[in-house]
Tab-separated table of C-alpha atoms in Angstrom:
chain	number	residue	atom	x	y	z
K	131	UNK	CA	87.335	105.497	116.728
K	132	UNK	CA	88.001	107.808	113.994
K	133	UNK	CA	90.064	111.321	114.053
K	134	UNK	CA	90.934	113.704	111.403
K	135	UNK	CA	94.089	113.981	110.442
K	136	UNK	CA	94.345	117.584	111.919
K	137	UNK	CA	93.545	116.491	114.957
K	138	UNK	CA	96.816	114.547	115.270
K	139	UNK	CA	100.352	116.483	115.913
K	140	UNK	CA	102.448	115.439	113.173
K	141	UNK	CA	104.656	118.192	111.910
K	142	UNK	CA	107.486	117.312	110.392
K	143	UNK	CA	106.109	113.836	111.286
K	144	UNK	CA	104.480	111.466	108.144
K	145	UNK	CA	100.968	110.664	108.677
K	146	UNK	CA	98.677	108.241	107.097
K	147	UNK	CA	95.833	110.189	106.111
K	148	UNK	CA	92.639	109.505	107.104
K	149	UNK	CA	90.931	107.994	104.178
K	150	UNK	CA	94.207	105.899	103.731
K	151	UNK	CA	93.937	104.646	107.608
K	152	UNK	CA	90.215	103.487	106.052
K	153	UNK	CA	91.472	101.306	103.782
K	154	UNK	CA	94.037	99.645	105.832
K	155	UNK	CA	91.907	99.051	108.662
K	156	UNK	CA	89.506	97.215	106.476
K	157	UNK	CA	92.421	95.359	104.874
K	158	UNK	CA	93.786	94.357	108.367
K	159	UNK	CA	90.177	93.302	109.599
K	160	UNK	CA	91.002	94.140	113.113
K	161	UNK	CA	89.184	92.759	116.276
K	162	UNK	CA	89.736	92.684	119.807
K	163	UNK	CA	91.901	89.383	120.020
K	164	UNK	CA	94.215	91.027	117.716
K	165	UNK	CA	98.477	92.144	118.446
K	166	UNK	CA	99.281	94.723	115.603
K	167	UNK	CA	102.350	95.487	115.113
K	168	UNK	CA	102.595	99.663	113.485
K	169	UNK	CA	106.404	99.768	111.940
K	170	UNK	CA	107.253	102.745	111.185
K	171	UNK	CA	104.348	104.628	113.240
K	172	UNK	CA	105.433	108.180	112.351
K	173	UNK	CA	103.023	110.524	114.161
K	174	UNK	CA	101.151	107.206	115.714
K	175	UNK	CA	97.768	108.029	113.901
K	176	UNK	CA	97.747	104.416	112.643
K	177	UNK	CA	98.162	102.813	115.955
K	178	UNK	CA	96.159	105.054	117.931
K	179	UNK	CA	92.630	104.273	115.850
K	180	UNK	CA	93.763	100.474	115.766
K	181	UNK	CA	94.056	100.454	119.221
K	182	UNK	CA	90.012	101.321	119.767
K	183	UNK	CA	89.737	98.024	117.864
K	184	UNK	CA	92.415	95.610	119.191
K	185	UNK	CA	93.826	93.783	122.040
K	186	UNK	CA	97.821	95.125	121.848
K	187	UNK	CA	99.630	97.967	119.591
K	188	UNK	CA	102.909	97.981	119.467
K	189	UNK	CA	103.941	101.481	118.244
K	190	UNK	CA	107.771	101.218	116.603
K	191	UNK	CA	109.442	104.281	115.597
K	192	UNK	CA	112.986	104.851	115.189
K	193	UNK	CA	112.987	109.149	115.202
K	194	UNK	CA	112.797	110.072	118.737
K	195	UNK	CA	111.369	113.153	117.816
K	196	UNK	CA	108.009	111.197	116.387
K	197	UNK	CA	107.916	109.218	119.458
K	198	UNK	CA	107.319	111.980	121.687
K	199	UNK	CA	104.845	113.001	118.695
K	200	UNK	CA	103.327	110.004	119.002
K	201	UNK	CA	103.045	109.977	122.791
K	202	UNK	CA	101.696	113.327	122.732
K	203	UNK	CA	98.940	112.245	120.307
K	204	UNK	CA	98.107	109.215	122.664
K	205	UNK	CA	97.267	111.495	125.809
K	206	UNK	CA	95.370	113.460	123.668
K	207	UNK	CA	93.419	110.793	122.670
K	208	UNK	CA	93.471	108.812	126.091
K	209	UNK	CA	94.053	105.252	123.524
K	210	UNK	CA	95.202	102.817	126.520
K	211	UNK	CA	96.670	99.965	124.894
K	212	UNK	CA	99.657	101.106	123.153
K	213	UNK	CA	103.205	100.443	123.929
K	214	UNK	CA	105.551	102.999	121.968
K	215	UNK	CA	108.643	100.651	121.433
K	216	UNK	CA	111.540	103.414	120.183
K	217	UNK	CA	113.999	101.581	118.243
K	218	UNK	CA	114.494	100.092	114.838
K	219	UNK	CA	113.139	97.696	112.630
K	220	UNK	CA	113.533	94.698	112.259
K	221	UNK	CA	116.046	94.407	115.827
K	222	UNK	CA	113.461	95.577	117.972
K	223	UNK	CA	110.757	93.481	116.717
K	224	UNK	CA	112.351	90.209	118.515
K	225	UNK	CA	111.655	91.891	121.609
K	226	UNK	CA	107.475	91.904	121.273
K	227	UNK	CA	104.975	89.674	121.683
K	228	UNK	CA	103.936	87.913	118.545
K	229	UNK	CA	101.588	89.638	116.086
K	230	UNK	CA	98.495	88.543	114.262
K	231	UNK	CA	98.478	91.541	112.550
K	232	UNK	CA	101.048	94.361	110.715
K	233	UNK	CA	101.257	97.428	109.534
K	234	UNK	CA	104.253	98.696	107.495
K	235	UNK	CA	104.128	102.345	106.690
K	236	UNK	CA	105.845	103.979	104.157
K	237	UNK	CA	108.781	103.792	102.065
K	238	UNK	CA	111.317	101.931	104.164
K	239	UNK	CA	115.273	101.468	103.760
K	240	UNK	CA	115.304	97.966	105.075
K	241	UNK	CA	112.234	96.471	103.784
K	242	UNK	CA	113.727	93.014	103.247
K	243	UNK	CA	115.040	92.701	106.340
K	244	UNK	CA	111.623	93.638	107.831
K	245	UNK	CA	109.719	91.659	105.782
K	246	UNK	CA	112.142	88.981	106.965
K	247	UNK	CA	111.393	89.398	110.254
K	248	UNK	CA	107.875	89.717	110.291
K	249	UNK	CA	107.254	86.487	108.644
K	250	UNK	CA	109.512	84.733	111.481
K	251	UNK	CA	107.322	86.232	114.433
K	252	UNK	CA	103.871	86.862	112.689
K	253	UNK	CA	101.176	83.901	113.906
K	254	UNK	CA	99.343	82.148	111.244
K	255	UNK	CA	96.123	83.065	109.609
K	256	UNK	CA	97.703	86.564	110.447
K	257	UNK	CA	97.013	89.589	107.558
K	258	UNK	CA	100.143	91.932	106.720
K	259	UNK	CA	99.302	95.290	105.089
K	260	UNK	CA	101.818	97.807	103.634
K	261	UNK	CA	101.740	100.984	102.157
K	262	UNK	CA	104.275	102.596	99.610
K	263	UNK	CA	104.315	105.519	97.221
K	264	UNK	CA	107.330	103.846	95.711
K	265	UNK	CA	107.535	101.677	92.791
K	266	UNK	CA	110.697	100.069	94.501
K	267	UNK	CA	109.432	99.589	97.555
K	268	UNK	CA	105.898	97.947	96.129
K	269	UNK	CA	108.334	95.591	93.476
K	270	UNK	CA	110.611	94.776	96.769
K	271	UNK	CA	107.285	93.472	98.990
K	272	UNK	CA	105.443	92.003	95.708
K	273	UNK	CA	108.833	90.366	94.992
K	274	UNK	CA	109.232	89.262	98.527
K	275	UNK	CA	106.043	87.814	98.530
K	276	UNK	CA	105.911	86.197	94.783
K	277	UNK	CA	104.333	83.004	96.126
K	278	UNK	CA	101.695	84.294	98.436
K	279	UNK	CA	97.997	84.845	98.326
K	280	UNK	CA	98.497	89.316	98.267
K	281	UNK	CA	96.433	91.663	96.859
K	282	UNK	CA	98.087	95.057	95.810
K	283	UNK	CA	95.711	98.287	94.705
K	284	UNK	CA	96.694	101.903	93.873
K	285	UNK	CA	94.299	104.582	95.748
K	286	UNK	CA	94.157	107.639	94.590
K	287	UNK	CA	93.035	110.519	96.923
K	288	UNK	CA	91.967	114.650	95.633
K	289	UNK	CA	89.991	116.461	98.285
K	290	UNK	CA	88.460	120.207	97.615
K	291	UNK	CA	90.786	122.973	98.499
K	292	UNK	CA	88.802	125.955	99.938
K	293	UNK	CA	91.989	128.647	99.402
K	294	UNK	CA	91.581	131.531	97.829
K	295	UNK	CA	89.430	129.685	94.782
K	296	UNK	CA	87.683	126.112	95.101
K	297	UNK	CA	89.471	123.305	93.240
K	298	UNK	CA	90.569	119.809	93.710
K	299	UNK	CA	94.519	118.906	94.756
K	300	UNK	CA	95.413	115.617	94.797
K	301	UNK	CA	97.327	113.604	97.128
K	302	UNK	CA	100.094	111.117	96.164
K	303	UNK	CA	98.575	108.211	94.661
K	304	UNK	CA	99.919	105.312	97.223
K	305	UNK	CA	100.088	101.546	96.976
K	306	UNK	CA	98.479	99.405	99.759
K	307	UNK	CA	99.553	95.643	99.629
K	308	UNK	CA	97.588	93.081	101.909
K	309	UNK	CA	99.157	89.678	102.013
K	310	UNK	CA	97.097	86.800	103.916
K	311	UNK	CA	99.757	83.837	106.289
């Protein structure tokens, strides 16, 4: 199930854009035996197109405000098989059901503590994809995982504005890591 990112509530709230959620998806090779963990859900776009293609979400947010975002955007997409888990990484992540797949989204404070964590709970064969528009962030993952079959790109996104005059504006370029357990 696809949505445009308009279509999702999310001010004031990140959002993985669309094309973005793309890649990922591919990256994360989701199917319908699959428990994906979304850290750092933000407005819940992530989760809520996953969870058309998988067995569990587990939504984790740790602004209250973007969890009633994110709730908001799950009735108005009637996604079923979401739980919106409103705490923070990595403490709350002992509490779930094991993944075979995760998501990390963003820029994050405590990156080595989630890494940390997700390698303790995450099954094997499972995929781990993470996004970052910071060079620290992508050094403290590729770092992190120094030993392990990962593959890091750099995507770089410019859509046609339509204000006033027609030109091209381009997004932050962002880094999406996939590492394979």
């Amino acid at each position: 199930m696809y949505f445009e990112d308009e279509f999702f509530l999310h001010e004031n709230t990140p959002i993985t854009k669309s094309e973005i959620r793309a890649i990922v998806y591919s990256k994360l090779n989701l199917n319908k035996k699959d428990i994906l963990w979304d850290i750092g859900a933000g407005s819940g776009a992530v989760s809520i197109e996953a969870s058309f293609l998988c067995k569990k979400v587990f939504a984790i947010e740790k602004n209250l405000e973007r969890v009633k975002t994110i709730n908001e955007n799950i009735k108005r997409t009637n996604a079923k098989n979401i739980d919106v888990i409103f705490g923070e990484a990595p403490q709350v992540l002992e509490t779930l059901s094991s993944p075979t797949k995760v998501f990390i989204g963003g820029s994050e404070d405590k990156t080595l503590e989630i890494l940390t964590a997700v390698e303790r709970r995450i099954l094997n064969g499972g995929i781990i994809v993470a996004t970052s528009i910071t060079l620290e962030t992508l050094y403290t993952i590729d770092n992190f995982y120094k030993e392990q079959k990962k593959e890091i790109i750099q995507v770089g996104i410019t859509k046609l504005s339509l204000h006033k005059k027609r030109m091209f504006l381009a997004r932050n370029p962002i880094f999406i890591i996939t590492v394979w357990r």
